[in-house]
Each structure stands twice: as C-alpha cells, then as structure tokens.
Amino acid sequence: MNSSDQEQISRWRERWLAMISYFACYKIQKKMRLDVKNTNPHWSFVELMCCYFDDLGLREDDICLNELLLENYITRKELDAVKKLHQEAALYFPPNSDEYNHQNILNDPKWTEIINLANDTKSNLKNLIKNNLELEKLDHYEMLYEKI
C-alpha cells in the first residue's frame, strides 16, 4: 500500500469515526436541529444519513463493511463493533416518514435506540483504536457541543 492509499484510508476513517460521534451525540443533535436560527443543512437528520451512507461510500447492507475490511479500511474487530449500528441506521425510518420533523425524530424511541447503540459502538471502538487522532474523532461532536 502506497502513502497515497494510506492517506485516503486515514481521511476516510476520520470522517467515519466523526459520523459515529454524530450518531452518538444526542445533545448536539437536539441543540442544532431544534435551533430555529440554524439554517445550515449539515445538522439535519437527512444530512447525517447522507454523510454516513453516501459520502463515506457505504451502502445500506453488510457487503460494504466486508469490502472495507478486505481493502484495509477497517479491521475485523472494528467491523464487528460497528455492524449493528450500521444495520439499525440503515433500517431506520422517521415517524410518519418525515425526515425533516426533527422533534419527532429526537423523541422517537427507535432513534433513541440508535443513539444508545452509537454510544456503545463508540465505547467498543475506543477499546480497539490506538491512534490518538482517530480517538479524538470519536468524541468530535461532544467536544464541538461544549464549544457551541
């Protein structure tokens, strides 16, 4: 693997871990999604799902995780740690299929389960990852929340 490939993998992993952080951080989701002054679409439910599945090149199936394993983007243990979150996020549909009703999404027990699952995933990944920059990305949105 050349340095360009390694850089690509590193950038992808940092974005992937940051998105897991966003899934896990209820406080920032609530603060940014319910703030009527916030017009930045980055904070929306739709954007979260797009950033995770589309921007990271993930599909809503397990095959993509296995491909990432084969291409050295993730390890077997990381795949096992993230698999349930990936599956549940892929299967989630907001109440009344309204992707823009953030209050209903944040109050949805199924979304709460995904947030809890994301926090469990973060904890498991923190036990596996040794790279300090990657570990910081797992807390990216919690740290950002403290600054806002």
mmCIF file of C-alpha atoms in Angstrom, residues 42-132:
data_model
loop_
_atom_site.group_PDB
_atom_site.id
_atom_site.type_symbol
_atom_site.label_atom_id
_atom_site.label_comp_id
_atom_site.label_asym_id
_atom_site.label_seq_id
_atom_site.Cartn_x
_atom_site.Cartn_y
_atom_site.Cartn_z
ATOM 1 C CA HIS A 42 -25.338 19.967 7.802
ATOM 2 C CA TRP A 43 -27.079 19.480 11.129
ATOM 3 C CA SER A 44 -30.225 17.847 9.755
ATOM 4 C CA PHE A 45 -31.224 14.209 10.044
ATOM 5 C CA VAL A 46 -31.119 13.918 6.247
ATOM 6 C CA GLU A 47 -27.562 15.202 6.137
ATOM 7 C CA LEU A 48 -26.450 12.821 8.889
ATOM 8 C CA MET A 49 -27.717 9.882 6.886
ATOM 9 C CA CYS A 50 -26.226 11.237 3.640
ATOM 10 C CA CYS A 51 -22.850 11.909 5.247
ATOM 11 C CA TYR A 52 -22.702 8.421 6.685
ATOM 12 C CA PHE A 53 -24.087 6.321 3.865
ATOM 13 C CA ASP A 54 -23.433 8.391 0.735
ATOM 14 C CA ASP A 55 -20.364 10.497 1.449
ATOM 15 C CA LEU A 56 -18.499 7.583 3.005
ATOM 16 C CA GLY A 57 -19.480 5.284 0.143
ATOM 17 C CA LEU A 58 -21.380 2.954 2.436
ATOM 18 C CA ARG A 59 -24.370 1.045 1.271
ATOM 19 C CA GLU A 60 -27.235 0.027 3.417
ATOM 20 C CA ASP A 61 -26.068 -3.571 3.558
ATOM 21 C CA ASP A 62 -23.329 -5.601 5.206
ATOM 22 C CA ILE A 63 -21.455 -6.229 1.963
ATOM 23 C CA CYS A 64 -19.882 -2.776 2.027
ATOM 24 C CA LEU A 65 -18.460 -3.400 5.510
ATOM 25 C CA ASN A 66 -16.867 -6.627 4.317
ATOM 26 C CA GLU A 67 -15.398 -4.777 1.319
ATOM 27 C CA LEU A 68 -13.903 -2.178 3.657
ATOM 28 C CA LEU A 69 -12.359 -4.984 5.675
ATOM 29 C CA LEU A 70 -10.818 -6.523 2.557
ATOM 30 C CA GLU A 71 -9.473 -3.134 1.441
ATOM 31 C CA ASN A 72 -7.876 -2.483 4.868
ATOM 32 C CA TYR A 73 -10.130 0.446 5.774
ATOM 33 C CA ILE A 74 -11.353 -1.314 8.911
ATOM 34 C CA THR A 75 -10.297 -4.315 10.965
ATOM 35 C CA ARG A 76 -12.392 -7.392 11.675
ATOM 36 C CA LYS A 77 -12.929 -6.213 15.264
ATOM 37 C CA GLU A 78 -13.995 -2.753 14.084
ATOM 38 C CA LEU A 79 -16.414 -4.336 11.638
ATOM 39 C CA ASP A 80 -17.909 -6.394 14.455
ATOM 40 C CA ALA A 81 -18.150 -3.279 16.648
ATOM 41 C CA VAL A 82 -19.958 -1.148 14.051
ATOM 42 C CA LYS A 83 -22.088 -3.734 12.270
ATOM 43 C CA LYS A 84 -25.210 -3.461 14.459
ATOM 44 C CA LEU A 85 -25.211 0.358 14.338
ATOM 45 C CA HIS A 86 -24.800 0.253 10.568
ATOM 46 C CA GLN A 87 -27.694 -2.190 10.200
ATOM 47 C CA GLU A 88 -30.045 -0.326 12.526
ATOM 48 C CA ALA A 89 -29.294 3.070 10.967
ATOM 49 C CA ALA A 90 -29.959 1.626 7.518
ATOM 50 C CA LEU A 91 -33.336 0.307 8.659
ATOM 51 C CA TYR A 92 -34.442 3.481 10.451
ATOM 52 C CA PHE A 93 -37.355 5.474 9.100
ATOM 53 C CA PRO A 94 -38.550 8.595 10.920
ATOM 54 C CA PRO A 95 -42.074 8.763 12.311
ATOM 55 C CA ASN A 96 -44.590 9.354 9.516
ATOM 56 C CA SER A 97 -41.613 9.129 7.088
ATOM 57 C CA ASP A 98 -40.989 12.831 7.788
ATOM 58 C CA GLU A 99 -37.215 13.253 7.609
ATOM 59 C CA TYR A 100 -37.492 16.956 8.417
ATOM 60 C CA ASN A 101 -39.514 16.755 11.637
ATOM 61 C CA HIS A 102 -36.541 16.793 13.953
ATOM 62 C CA GLN A 103 -38.622 16.978 17.118
ATOM 63 C CA ASN A 104 -40.424 13.744 16.224
ATOM 64 C CA ILE A 105 -37.158 12.034 15.305
ATOM 65 C CA LEU A 106 -35.452 13.091 18.536
ATOM 66 C CA ASN A 107 -38.481 11.883 20.534
ATOM 67 C CA ASP A 108 -38.709 8.588 18.650
ATOM 68 C CA PRO A 109 -37.751 5.623 20.879
ATOM 69 C CA LYS A 110 -36.272 3.883 17.820
ATOM 70 C CA TRP A 111 -33.955 6.863 17.237
ATOM 71 C CA THR A 112 -33.034 6.811 20.930
ATOM 72 C CA GLU A 113 -32.050 3.166 20.466
ATOM 73 C CA ILE A 114 -29.763 4.160 17.587
ATOM 74 C CA ILE A 115 -28.160 6.895 19.702
ATOM 75 C CA ASN A 116 -27.590 4.382 22.507
ATOM 76 C CA LEU A 117 -26.223 1.855 20.042
ATOM 77 C CA ALA A 118 -23.880 4.516 18.641
ATOM 78 C CA ASN A 119 -22.596 5.212 22.150
ATOM 79 C CA ASP A 120 -21.983 1.500 22.709
ATOM 80 C CA THR A 121 -20.227 1.365 19.333
ATOM 81 C CA LYS A 122 -18.027 4.321 20.328
ATOM 82 C CA SER A 123 -17.069 2.613 23.582
ATOM 83 C CA ASN A 124 -16.186 -0.593 21.778
ATOM 84 C CA LEU A 125 -14.144 1.260 19.156
ATOM 85 C CA LYS A 126 -12.281 3.210 21.848
ATOM 86 C CA ASN A 127 -11.045 -0.121 23.192
ATOM 87 C CA LEU A 128 -9.806 -1.136 19.739
ATOM 88 C CA ILE A 129 -8.312 2.034 18.274
ATOM 89 C CA LYS A 130 -4.849 3.164 19.299
ATOM 90 C CA ASN A 131 -4.459 6.218 17.033
ATOM 91 C CA ASN A 132 -4.991 9.406 19.101
#
